[in-house]
Coordinates of C-alpha atoms in Angstrom, one line a residue:
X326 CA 1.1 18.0 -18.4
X327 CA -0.1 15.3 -16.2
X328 CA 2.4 13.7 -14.0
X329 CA 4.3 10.2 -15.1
X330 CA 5.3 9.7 -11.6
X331 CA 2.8 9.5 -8.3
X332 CA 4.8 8.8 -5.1
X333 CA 2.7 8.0 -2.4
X334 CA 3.7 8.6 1.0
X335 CA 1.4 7.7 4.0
X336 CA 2.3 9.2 6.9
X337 CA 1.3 9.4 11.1
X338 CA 3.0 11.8 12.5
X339 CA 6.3 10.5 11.4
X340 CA 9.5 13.1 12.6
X341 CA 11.4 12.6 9.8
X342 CA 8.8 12.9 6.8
X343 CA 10.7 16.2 5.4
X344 CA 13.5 14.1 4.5
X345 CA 11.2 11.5 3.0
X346 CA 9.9 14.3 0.5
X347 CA 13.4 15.7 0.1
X348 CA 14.8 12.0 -1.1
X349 CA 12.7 11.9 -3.4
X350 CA 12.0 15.7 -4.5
X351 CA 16.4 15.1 -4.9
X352 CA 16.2 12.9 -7.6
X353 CA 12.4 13.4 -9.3
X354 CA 12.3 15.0 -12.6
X355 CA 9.3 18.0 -13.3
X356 CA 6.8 15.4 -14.5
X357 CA 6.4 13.8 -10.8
X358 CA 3.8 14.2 -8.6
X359 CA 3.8 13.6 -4.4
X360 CA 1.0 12.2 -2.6
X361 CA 1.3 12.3 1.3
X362 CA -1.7 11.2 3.2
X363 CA -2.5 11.2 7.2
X364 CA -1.6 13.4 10.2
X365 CA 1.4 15.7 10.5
X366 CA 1.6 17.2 14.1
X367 CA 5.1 18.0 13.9
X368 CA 4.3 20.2 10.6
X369 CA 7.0 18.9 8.2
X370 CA 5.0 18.9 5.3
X371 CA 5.4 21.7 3.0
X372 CA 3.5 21.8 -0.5
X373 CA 3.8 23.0 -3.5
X374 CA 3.3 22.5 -7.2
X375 CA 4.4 18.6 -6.8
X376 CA 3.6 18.0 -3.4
X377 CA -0.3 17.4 -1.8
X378 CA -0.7 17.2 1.7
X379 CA -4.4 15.1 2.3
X380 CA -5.0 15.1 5.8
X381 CA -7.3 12.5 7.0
X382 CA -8.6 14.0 10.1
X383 CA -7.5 10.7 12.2
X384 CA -5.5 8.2 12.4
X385 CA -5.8 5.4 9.9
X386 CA -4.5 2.6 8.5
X387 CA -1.9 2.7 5.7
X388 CA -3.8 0.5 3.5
X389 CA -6.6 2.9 3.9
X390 CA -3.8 5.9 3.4
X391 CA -2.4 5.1 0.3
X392 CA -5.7 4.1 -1.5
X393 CA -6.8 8.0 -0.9
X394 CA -3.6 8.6 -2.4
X395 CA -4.0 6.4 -5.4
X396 CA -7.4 7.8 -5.7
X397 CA -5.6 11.0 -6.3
X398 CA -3.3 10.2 -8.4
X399 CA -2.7 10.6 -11.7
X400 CA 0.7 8.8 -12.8
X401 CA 1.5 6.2 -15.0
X402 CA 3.5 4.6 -12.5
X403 CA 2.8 4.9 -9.2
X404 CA 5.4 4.3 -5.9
X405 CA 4.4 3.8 -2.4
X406 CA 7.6 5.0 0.1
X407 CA 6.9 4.5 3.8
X408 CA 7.2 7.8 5.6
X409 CA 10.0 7.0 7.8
X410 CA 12.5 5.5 5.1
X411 CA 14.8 8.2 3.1
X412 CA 15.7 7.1 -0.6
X413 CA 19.1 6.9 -1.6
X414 CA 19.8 8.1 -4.6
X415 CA 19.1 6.5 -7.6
X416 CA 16.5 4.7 -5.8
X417 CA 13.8 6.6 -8.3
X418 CA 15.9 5.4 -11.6
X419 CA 15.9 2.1 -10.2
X420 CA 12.5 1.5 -9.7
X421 CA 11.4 3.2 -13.0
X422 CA 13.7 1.3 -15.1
X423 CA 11.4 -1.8 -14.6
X424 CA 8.1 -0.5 -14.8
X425 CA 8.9 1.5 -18.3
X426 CA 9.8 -2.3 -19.6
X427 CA 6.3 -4.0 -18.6
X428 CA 3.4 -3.4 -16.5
X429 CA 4.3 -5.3 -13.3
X430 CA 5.9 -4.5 -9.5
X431 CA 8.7 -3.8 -8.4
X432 CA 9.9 -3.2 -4.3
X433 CA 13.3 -1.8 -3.7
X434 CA 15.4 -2.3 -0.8
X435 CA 16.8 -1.9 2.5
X436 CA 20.3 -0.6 3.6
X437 CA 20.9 -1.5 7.3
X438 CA 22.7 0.6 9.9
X439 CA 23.9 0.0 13.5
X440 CA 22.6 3.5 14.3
X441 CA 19.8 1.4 16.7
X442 CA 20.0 -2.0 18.3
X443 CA 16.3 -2.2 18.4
X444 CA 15.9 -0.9 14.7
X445 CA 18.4 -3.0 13.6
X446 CA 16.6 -6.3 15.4
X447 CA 13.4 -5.2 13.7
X448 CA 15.0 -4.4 9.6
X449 CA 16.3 -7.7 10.2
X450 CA 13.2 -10.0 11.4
X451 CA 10.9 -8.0 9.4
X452 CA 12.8 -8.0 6.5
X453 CA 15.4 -10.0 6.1
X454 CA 14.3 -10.9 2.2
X455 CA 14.4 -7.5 1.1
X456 CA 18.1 -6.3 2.0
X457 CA 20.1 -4.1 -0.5
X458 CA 23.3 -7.0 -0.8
X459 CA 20.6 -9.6 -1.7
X460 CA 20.5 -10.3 -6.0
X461 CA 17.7 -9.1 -8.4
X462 CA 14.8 -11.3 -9.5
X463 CA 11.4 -12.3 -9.6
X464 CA 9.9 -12.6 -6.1
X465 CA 6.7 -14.1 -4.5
X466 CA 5.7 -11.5 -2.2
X467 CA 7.0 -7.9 -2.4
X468 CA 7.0 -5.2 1.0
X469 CA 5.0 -1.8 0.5
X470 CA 7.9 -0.1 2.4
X471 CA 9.3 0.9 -0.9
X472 CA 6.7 -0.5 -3.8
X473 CA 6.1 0.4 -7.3
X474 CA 3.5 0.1 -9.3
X475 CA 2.6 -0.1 -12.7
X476 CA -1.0 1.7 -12.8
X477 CA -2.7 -1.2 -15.2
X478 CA -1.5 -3.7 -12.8
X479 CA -3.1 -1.7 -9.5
X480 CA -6.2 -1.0 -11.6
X481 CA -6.2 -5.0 -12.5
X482 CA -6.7 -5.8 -8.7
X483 CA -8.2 -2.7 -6.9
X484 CA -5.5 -1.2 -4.7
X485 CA -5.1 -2.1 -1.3
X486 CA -7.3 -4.4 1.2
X487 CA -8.0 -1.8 3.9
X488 CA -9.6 -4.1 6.5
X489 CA -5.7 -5.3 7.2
X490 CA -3.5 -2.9 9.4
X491 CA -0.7 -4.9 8.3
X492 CA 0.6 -7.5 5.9
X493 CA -1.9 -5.8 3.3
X494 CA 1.4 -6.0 0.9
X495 CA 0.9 -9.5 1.0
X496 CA -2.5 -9.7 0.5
X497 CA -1.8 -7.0 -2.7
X498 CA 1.3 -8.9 -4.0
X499 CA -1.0 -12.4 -4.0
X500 CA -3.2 -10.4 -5.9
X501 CA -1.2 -9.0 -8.8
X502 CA 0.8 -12.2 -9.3
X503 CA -2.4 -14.2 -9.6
X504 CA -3.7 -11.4 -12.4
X505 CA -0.9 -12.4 -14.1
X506 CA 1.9 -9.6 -13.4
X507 CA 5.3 -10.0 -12.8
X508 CA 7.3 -9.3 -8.9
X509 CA 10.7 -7.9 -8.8
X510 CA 13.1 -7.2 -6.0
X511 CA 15.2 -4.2 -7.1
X512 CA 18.5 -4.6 -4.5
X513 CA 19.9 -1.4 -5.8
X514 CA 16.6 1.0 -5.2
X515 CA 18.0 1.6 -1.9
X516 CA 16.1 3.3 1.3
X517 CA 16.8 3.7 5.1
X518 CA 14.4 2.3 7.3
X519 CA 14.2 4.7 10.8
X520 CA 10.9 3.3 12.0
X521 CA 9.7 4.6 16.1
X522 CA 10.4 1.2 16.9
X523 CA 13.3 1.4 19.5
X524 CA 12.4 -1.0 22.6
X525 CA 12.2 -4.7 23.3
X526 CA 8.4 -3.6 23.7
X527 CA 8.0 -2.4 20.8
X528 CA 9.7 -4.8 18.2
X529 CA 8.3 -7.5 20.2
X530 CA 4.1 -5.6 19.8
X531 CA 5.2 -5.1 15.7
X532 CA 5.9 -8.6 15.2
X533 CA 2.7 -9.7 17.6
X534 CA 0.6 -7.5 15.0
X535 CA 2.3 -9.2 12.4
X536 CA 1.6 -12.5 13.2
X537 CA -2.1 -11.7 13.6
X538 CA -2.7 -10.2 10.2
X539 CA -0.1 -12.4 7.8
X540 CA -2.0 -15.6 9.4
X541 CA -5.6 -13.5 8.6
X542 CA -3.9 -13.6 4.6
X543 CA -2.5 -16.8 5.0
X544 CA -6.0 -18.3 5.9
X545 CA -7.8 -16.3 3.3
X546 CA -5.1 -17.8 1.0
X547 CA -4.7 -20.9 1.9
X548 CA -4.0 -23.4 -1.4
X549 CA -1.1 -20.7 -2.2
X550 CA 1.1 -20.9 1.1
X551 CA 0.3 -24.9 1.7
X552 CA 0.5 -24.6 5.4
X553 CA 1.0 -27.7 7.2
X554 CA -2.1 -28.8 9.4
X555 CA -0.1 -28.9 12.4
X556 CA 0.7 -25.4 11.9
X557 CA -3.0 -24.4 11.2
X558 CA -4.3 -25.6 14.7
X559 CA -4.0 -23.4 17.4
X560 CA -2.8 -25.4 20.1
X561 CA -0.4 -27.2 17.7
X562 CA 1.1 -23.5 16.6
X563 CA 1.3 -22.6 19.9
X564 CA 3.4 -25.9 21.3
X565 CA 5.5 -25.5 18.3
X566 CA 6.4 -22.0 18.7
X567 CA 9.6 -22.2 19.9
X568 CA 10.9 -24.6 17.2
X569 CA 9.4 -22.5 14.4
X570 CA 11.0 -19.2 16.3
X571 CA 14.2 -21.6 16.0
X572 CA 14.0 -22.8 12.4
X573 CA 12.7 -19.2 11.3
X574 CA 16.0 -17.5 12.9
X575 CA 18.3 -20.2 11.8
X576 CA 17.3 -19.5 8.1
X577 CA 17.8 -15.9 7.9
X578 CA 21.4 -16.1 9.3
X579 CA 22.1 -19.0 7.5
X580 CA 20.7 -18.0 4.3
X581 CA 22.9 -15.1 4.6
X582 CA 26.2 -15.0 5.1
X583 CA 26.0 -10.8 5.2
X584 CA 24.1 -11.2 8.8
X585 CA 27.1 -13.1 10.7
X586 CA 28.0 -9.8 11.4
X587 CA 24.8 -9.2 13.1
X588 CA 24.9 -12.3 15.6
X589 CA 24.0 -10.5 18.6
X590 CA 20.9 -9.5 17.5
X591 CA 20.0 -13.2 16.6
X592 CA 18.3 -13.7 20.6
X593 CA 15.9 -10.6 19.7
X594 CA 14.7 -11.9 16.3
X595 CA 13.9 -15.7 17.9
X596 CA 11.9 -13.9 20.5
X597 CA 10.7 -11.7 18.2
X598 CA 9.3 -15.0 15.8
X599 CA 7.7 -16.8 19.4
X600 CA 5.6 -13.7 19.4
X601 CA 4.7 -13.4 15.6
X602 CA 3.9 -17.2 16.1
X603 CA 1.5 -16.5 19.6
X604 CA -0.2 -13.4 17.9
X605 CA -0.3 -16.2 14.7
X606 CA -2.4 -19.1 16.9
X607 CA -4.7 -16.3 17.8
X608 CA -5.8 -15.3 15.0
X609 CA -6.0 -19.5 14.0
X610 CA -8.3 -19.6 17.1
X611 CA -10.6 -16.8 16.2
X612 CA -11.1 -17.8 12.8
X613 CA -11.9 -21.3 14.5
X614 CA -14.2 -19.9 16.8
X615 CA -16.3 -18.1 14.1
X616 CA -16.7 -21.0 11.9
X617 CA -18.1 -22.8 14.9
X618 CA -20.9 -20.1 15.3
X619 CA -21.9 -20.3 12.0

């Protein structure tokens, strides 16, 4: 019997992928199926009738990873878990229970901890929208951290873009809601998010690399996020940095009442958004400078 289930997992050496599979191996039923693709050093990965381990001989990018995976699989519905979040349980049901309504996408959520200052900083700037206390609904833009899939709709638009080492869930989540497919946020498919990221240095490089690649979708999207033409120059993102970084910080703790708690961490976010929004204003002046070679 074919699987109903693929979970992807694309994974770079992450020390904690064993307890990635076992989340999800703790509440899959038989007809499940999962995908892990990339390098293991620490040789976590065990397989066996459900799990595949495709090793891609290098490093790559996890757009790149979970398309080899996709091209593997063979479930209805397919979910893409990030290989350093653990699934709580009921995060499978959860996911499942909208994608056996309708063809569409679904993203579940994040629980934070305290277990990390610099983890915690990072959950929060990167993503603030998905949280597990925020409500259900329809959303924009949905994270690949924790993504399902509905196979029609990834067969609609062709899987990920792999020229973008980040913010390709933007680029896909533009795609499927402009094919016509519905985006939900799912608060109670709940994962833990235990990402290397635990220095100033390097919260402050993954929201750098951020900025670079959301502007690149931004740009090749333009008419959809209506940015301002201030905000479109260069120099003009640049001088503005620090009251976008302001406005940007301001709204998350203000939009949610659940992140008082989290004040302290407030002065690493704002930095965090002047170097999303330095990384963003290069990648304005690149595209600028190409246009005028043509």
């Amino acid at each position: 019997m074919a699987a109903e289930v693929s979970v992807i997992i694309p994974n770079l050496h992450s020390p904690i992928v064993d307890r990635t599979i076992r989340s999800v191996e703790s509440q899959a039923t038989d007809n499940f199926e999962i995908i892990v693709v990339g390098l293991d050093r620490h040789g976590l990965i065990n397989t066996n009738n459900h799990i595949t381990f495709v090793s891609t001989g290098r490093s790559v990018y996890p757009s790149v990873a979970r398309n080899i995976g996709l091209d593997r699989a063979v479930g209805q519905y397919v979910i893409f878990l990030d290989a350093d979040c653990v699934a709580a349980p009921g995060w499978l049901d959860a996911l499942l229970f909208h994608l056996r309504q309708e063809p569409c996408a679904v993203s579940g959520s994040m629980h934070l901890t305290k277990d990390n200052f610099w983890i915690l900083c990072d959950n929060i700037a990167t993503f603030h929208e998905y949280l597990s206390n925020l409500p259900r609904g329809t959303r924009p833009y949905l994270p690949s951290f924790s993504l399902a899939i509905h196979r029609e709709a990834l067969l609609a638009v062709g899987g990920f873009d792999e020229s973008l080492p980040t913010a390709e869930d933007l680029d896909l989540s533009i795609r499927i809601a402009s094919a016509g497919y519905k985006l939900y946020f799912e608060p109670t498919a709940v994962v833990y998010h235990y990402p290397e990221r635990r220095s100033a240095i390097s919260v402050f490089a993954h929201s750098s690399v951020s900025g670079q690649n959301s502007m690149r979708v931004r740009l090749k999207y333009g008419p959809i996020f209506r940015m301002p033409s201030i905000v479109q120059n260069p120099l003009g993102l640049l001088a503005l940095s620090p009251v976008v970084a302001a406005y940007v910080t301001l709204k998350i703790f203000l939009g949610d009442p659940h992140l008082w708690i989290y004040w302290y961490t407030s002065p690493i976010i704002f930095l965090s958004k002047i170097a999303w929004c330095l990384s963003a204003s290069r990648a304005l002046a690149d595209r600028q400078a190409m246009q005028s070679r043509r």
